[in-house]
Short mmCIF file of C-alpha atoms and ligand atoms in Angstrom, two decimals:
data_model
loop_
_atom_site.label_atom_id
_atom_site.label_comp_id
_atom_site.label_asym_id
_atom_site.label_seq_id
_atom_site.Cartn_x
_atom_site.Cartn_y
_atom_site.Cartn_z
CA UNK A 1 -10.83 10.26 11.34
CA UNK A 2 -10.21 13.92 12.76
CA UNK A 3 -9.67 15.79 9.50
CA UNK A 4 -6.57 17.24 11.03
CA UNK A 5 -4.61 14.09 10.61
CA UNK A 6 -6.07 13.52 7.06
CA UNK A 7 -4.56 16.80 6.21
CA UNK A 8 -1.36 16.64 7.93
CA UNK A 9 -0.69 13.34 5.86
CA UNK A 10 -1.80 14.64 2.72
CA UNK A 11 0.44 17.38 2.39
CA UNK A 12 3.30 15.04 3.39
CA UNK A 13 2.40 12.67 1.30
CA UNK A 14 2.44 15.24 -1.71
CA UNK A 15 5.88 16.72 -0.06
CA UNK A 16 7.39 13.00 -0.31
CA UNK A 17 5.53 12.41 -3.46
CA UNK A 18 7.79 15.10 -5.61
CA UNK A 19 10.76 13.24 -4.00
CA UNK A 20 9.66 9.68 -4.53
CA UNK A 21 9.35 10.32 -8.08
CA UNK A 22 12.79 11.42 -8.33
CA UNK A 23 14.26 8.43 -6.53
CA UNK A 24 15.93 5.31 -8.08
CA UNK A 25 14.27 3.63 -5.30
CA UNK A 26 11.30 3.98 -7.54
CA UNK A 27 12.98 4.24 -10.71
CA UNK A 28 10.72 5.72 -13.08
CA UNK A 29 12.93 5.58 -16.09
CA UNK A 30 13.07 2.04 -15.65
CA UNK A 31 9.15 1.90 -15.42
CA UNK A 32 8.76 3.98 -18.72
CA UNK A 33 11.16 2.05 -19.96
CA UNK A 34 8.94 -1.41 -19.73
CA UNK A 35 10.11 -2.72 -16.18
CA UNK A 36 7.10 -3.61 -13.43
CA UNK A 37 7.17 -2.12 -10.38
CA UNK A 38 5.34 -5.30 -8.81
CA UNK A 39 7.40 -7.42 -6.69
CA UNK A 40 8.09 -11.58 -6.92
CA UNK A 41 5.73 -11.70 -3.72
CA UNK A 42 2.22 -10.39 -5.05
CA UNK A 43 3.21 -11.68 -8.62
CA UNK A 44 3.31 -14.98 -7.18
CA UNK A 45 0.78 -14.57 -5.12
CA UNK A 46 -2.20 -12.41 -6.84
CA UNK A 47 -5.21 -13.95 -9.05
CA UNK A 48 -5.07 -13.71 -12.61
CA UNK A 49 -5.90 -10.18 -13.57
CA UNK A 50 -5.59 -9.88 -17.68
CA UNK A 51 -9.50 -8.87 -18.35
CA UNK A 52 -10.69 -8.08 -15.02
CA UNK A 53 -11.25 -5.02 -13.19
CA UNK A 54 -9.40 -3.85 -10.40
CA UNK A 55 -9.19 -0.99 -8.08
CA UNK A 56 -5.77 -0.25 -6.42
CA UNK A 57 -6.56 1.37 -3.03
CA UNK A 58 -3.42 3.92 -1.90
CA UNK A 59 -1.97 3.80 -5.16
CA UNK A 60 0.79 6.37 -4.68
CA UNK A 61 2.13 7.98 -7.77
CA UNK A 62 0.56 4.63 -9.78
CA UNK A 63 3.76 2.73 -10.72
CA UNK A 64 1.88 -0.46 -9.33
CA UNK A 65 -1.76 0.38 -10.62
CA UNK A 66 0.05 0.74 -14.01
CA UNK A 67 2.07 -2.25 -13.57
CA UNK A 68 -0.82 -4.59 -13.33
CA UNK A 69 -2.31 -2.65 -16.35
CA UNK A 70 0.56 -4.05 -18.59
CA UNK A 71 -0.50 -7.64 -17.15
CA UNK A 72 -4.33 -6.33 -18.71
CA UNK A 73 -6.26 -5.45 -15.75
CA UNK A 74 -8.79 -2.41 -16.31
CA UNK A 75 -7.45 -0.26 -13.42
CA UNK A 76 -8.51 2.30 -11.49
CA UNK A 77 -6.20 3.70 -8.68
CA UNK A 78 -7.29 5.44 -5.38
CA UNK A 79 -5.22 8.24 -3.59
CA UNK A 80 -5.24 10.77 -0.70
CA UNK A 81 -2.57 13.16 -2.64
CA UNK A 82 -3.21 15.13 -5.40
CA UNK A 83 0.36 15.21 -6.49
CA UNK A 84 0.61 11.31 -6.34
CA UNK A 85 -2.85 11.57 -9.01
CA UNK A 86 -1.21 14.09 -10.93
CA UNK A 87 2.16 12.40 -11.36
CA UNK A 88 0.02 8.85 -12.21
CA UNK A 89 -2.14 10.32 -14.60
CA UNK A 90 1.20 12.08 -16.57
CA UNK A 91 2.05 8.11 -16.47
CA UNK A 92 -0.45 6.85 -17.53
CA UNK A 93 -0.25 9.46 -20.48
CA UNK A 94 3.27 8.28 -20.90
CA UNK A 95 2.34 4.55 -21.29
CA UNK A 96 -1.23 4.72 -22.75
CA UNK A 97 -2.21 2.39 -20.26
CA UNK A 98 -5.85 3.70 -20.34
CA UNK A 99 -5.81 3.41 -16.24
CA UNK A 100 -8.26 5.95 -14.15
CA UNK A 101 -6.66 7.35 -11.36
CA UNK A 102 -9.00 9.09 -8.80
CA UNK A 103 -7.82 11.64 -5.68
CA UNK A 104 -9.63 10.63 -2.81
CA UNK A 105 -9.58 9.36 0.87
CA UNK A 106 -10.32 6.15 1.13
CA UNK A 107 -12.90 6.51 3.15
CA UNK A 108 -14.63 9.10 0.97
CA UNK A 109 -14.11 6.79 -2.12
CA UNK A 110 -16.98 7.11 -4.78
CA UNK A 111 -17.40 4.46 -7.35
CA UNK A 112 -19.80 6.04 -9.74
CA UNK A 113 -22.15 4.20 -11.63
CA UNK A 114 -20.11 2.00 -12.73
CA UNK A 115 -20.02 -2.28 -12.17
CA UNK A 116 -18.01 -3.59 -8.89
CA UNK A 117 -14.52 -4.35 -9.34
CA UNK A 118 -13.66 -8.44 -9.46
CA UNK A 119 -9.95 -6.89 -7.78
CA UNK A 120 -8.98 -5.10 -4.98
CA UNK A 121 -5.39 -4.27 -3.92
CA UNK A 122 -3.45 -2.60 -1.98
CA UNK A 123 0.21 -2.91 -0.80
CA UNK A 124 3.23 -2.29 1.20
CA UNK A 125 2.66 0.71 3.68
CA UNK A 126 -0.96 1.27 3.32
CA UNK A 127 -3.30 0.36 6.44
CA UNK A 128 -1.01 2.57 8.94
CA UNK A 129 -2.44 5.86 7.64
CA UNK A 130 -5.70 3.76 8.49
CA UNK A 131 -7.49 4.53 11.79
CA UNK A 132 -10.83 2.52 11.30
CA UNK A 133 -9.87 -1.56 9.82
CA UNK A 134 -13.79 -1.73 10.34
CA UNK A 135 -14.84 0.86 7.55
CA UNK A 136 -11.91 0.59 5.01
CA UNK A 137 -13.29 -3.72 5.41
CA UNK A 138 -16.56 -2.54 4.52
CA UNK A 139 -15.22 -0.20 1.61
CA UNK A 140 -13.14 -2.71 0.13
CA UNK A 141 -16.00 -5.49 0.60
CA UNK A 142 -18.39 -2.57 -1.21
CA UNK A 143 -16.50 -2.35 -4.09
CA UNK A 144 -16.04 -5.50 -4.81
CA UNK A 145 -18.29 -8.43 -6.86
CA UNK A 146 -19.84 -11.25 -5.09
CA UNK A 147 -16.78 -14.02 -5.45
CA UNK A 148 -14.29 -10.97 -5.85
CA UNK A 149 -10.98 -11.32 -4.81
CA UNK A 150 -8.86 -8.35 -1.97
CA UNK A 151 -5.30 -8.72 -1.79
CA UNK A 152 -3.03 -6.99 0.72
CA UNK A 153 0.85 -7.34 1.15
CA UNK A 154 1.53 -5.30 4.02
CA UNK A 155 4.77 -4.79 6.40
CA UNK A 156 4.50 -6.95 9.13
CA UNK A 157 3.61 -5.62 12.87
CA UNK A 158 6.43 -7.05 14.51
CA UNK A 159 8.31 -5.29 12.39
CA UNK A 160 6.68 -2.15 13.67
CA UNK A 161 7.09 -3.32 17.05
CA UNK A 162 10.78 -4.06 17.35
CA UNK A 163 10.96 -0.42 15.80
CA UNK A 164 9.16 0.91 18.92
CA UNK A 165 5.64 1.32 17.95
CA UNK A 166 2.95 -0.62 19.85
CA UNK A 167 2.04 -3.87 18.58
CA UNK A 168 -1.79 -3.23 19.48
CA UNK A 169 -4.66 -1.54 17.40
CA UNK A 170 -3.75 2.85 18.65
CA UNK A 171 -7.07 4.85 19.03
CA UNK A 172 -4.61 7.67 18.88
CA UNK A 173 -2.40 8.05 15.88
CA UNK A 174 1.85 7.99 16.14
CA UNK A 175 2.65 11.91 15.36
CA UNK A 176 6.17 11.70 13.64
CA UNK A 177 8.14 14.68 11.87
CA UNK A 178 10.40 12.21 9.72
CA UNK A 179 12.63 11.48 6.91
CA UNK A 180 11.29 9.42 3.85
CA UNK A 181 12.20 6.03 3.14
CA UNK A 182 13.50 6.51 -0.41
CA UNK A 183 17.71 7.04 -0.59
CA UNK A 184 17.34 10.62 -1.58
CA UNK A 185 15.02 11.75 1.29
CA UNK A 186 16.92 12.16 4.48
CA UNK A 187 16.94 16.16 3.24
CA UNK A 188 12.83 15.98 3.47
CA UNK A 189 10.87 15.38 6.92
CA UNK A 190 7.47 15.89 7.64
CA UNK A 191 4.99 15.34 9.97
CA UNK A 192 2.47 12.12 9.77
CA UNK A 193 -0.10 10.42 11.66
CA UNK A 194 -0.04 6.73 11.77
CA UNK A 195 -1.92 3.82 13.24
CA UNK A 196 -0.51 0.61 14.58
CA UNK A 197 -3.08 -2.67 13.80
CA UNK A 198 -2.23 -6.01 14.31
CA UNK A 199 -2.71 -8.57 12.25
CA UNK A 200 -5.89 -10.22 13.69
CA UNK A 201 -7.50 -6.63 13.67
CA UNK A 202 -7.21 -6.68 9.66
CA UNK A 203 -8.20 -10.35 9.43
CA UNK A 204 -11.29 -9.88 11.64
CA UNK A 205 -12.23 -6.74 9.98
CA UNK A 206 -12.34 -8.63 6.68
CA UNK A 207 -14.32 -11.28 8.21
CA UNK A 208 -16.81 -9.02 9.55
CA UNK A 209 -16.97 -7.32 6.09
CA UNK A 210 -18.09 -10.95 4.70
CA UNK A 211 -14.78 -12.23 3.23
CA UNK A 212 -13.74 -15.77 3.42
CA UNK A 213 -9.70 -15.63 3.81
CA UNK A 214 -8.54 -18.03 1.44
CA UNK A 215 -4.46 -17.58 2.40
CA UNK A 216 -2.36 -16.22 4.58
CA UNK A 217 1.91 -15.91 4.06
CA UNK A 218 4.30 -14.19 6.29
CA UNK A 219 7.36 -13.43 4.33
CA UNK A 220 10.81 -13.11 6.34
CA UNK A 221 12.22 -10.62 3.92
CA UNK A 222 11.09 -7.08 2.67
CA UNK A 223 10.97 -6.23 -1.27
CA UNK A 224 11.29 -2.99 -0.78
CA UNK A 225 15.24 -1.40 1.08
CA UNK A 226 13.21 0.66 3.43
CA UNK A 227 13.80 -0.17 7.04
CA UNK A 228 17.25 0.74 8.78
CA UNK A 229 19.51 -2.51 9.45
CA UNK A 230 18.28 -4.50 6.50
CA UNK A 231 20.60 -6.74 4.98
CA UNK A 232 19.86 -7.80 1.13
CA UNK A 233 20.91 -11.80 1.01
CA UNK A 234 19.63 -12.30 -2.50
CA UNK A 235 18.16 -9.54 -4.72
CA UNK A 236 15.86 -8.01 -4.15
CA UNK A 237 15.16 -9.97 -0.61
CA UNK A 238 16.11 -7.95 2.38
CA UNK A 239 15.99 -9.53 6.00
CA UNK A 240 15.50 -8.09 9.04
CA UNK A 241 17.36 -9.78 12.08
CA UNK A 242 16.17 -10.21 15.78
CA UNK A 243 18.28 -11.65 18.80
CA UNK A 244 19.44 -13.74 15.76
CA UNK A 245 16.42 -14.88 14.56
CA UNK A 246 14.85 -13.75 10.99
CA UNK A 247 12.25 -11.37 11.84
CA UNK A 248 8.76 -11.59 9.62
CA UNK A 249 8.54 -8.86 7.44
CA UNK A 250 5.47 -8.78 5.46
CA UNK A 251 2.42 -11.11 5.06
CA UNK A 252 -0.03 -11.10 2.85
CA UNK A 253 -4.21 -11.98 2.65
CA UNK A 254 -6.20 -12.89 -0.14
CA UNK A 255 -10.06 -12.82 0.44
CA UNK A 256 -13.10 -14.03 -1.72
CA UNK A 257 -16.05 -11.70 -1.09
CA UNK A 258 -18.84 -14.05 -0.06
CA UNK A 259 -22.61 -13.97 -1.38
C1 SAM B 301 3.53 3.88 1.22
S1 SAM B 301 2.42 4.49 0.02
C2 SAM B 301 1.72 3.05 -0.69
C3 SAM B 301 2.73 2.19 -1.10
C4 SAM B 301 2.76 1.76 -2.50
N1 SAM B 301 2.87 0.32 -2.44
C5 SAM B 301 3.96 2.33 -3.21
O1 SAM B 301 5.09 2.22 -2.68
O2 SAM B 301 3.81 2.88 -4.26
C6 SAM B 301 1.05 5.03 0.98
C7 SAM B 301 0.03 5.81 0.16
O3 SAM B 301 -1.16 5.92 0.95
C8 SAM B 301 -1.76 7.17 0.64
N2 SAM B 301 -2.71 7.50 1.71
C9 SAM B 301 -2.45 7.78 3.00
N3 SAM B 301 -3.59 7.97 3.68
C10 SAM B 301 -4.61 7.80 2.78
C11 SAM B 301 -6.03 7.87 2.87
N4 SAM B 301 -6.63 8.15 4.01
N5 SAM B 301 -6.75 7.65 1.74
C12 SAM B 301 -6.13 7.38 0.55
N6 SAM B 301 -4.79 7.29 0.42
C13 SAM B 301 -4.03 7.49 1.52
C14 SAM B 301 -0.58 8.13 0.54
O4 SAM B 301 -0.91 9.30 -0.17
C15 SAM B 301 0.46 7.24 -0.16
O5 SAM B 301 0.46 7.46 -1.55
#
């Protein structure tokens, strides 16, 4: 990726960082204070992880990363803004979790000497600051064990689509000056490069990487408020409707690293 783009997104990512942090829609306090910031989809849906180690790939300011931590996983979380890594490891200070928390690209991700993880994750938001499925595939797939398990819950294209983005992989990234999602940010913008993929461009990426996909889900409602004209019918559940219908939202993939 032109180094340009990585730049421009890291210094809006540490702009919207400072702001995030402040927001109730992340609620911090409530964090410290012993909530999770995981959500009823990937609790339901991820592999046990008390005892095993996982890497959390775009970890943001580590609220999730920290989260599964509580549940026991040795974690180590993965992201492109230093002030995200700064404000996760004061967290993970806070908390004791014992979590490592490492500022990198993706793409430029290091393990170390140390073993594979048996987890990756990564969530909500993630693969659109992606240009190249095909490489981040063959990082997760590199960091994993034989048998170990990637998990993604990602908004769902058609959301992006209905928004006005193009449904189809972009070689050329969406250049935005915007807002941030989070209900104290309309007084921030700043200017990002994003990728559209569909969904068969992750799955085949993953294939090609030498996962087996073991499930699939496409979720018609959003836990997270962050999309204009979402309508919350039970907590927590927002839905997103089109000509009527209830739009998709997010799906999810879990692979198994093959031998
Ligand atoms: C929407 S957030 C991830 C969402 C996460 N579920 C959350 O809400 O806490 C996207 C994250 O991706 C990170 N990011 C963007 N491009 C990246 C890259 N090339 N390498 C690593 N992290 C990146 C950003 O810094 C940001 O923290």
């Amino acid at each position: 990726m032109s180094e340009q783009y990585v730049e421009m997104n890291r210094l809006a990512w540490d702009q919207r960082t400072e702001t995030h942090f402040k927001s109730d829609f992340y609620d911090v306090p409530g964090f410290l204070a012993g909530r999770t910031s995981l959500r009823e989809i990937e609790l339901a849906e991820m592999v046990p992880v008390a005892g095993r180690r996982l890497l959390h790939l775009q970890c943001h300011f580590g609220l999730d990363t920290l989260s599964w931590a509580r549940l026991g996983a040795h974690c180590t979380g993965v992201d492109l803004s230093s002030v995200s890594i700064e404000k996760a490891k004061y967290l993970n200070e806070q908390t004791g979790l014992n979590a490592r928390f490492v500022r990198s690209d993706v793409y430029h991700y290091q393990r170390g000497p140390e073993p594979p993880f048996d987890i990756v994750f990564s969530s909500y938001g993630a693969i659109c600051w992606l240009p190249d499925l095909v490489r981040w595939a063959n990082i997760v797939a590199a960091n994993l064990v034989t048998g170990g398990t990637f998990y993604l819950a990602e908004f769902h294209p058609f959301h992006n689509l209905v928004s006005g983005y193009q449904y189809f992989d972009s070689e050329k990234p969406d250049i935005e000056n915007e807002a941030t999602y989070t209900e104290n940010g309309s007084g921030m913008t700043a200017t990002m490069a994003t990728w559209s993929h569909p969904m068969s461009s992750v799955i085949n990426a993953l294939i090609n990487a030498g996962f087996v996909i073991t499930r699939m889900n496409e979720h018609p409602f959003s836990p997270y408020n962050c999309f204009d004209g979402l309508e919350e019918r039970e907590q927590g559940r927002f839905y997103f409707s089109h000509l009527g219908q209830d739009a998709p939202l997010v799906y999810t993939l879990t692979g198994k690293k093959a031998g």
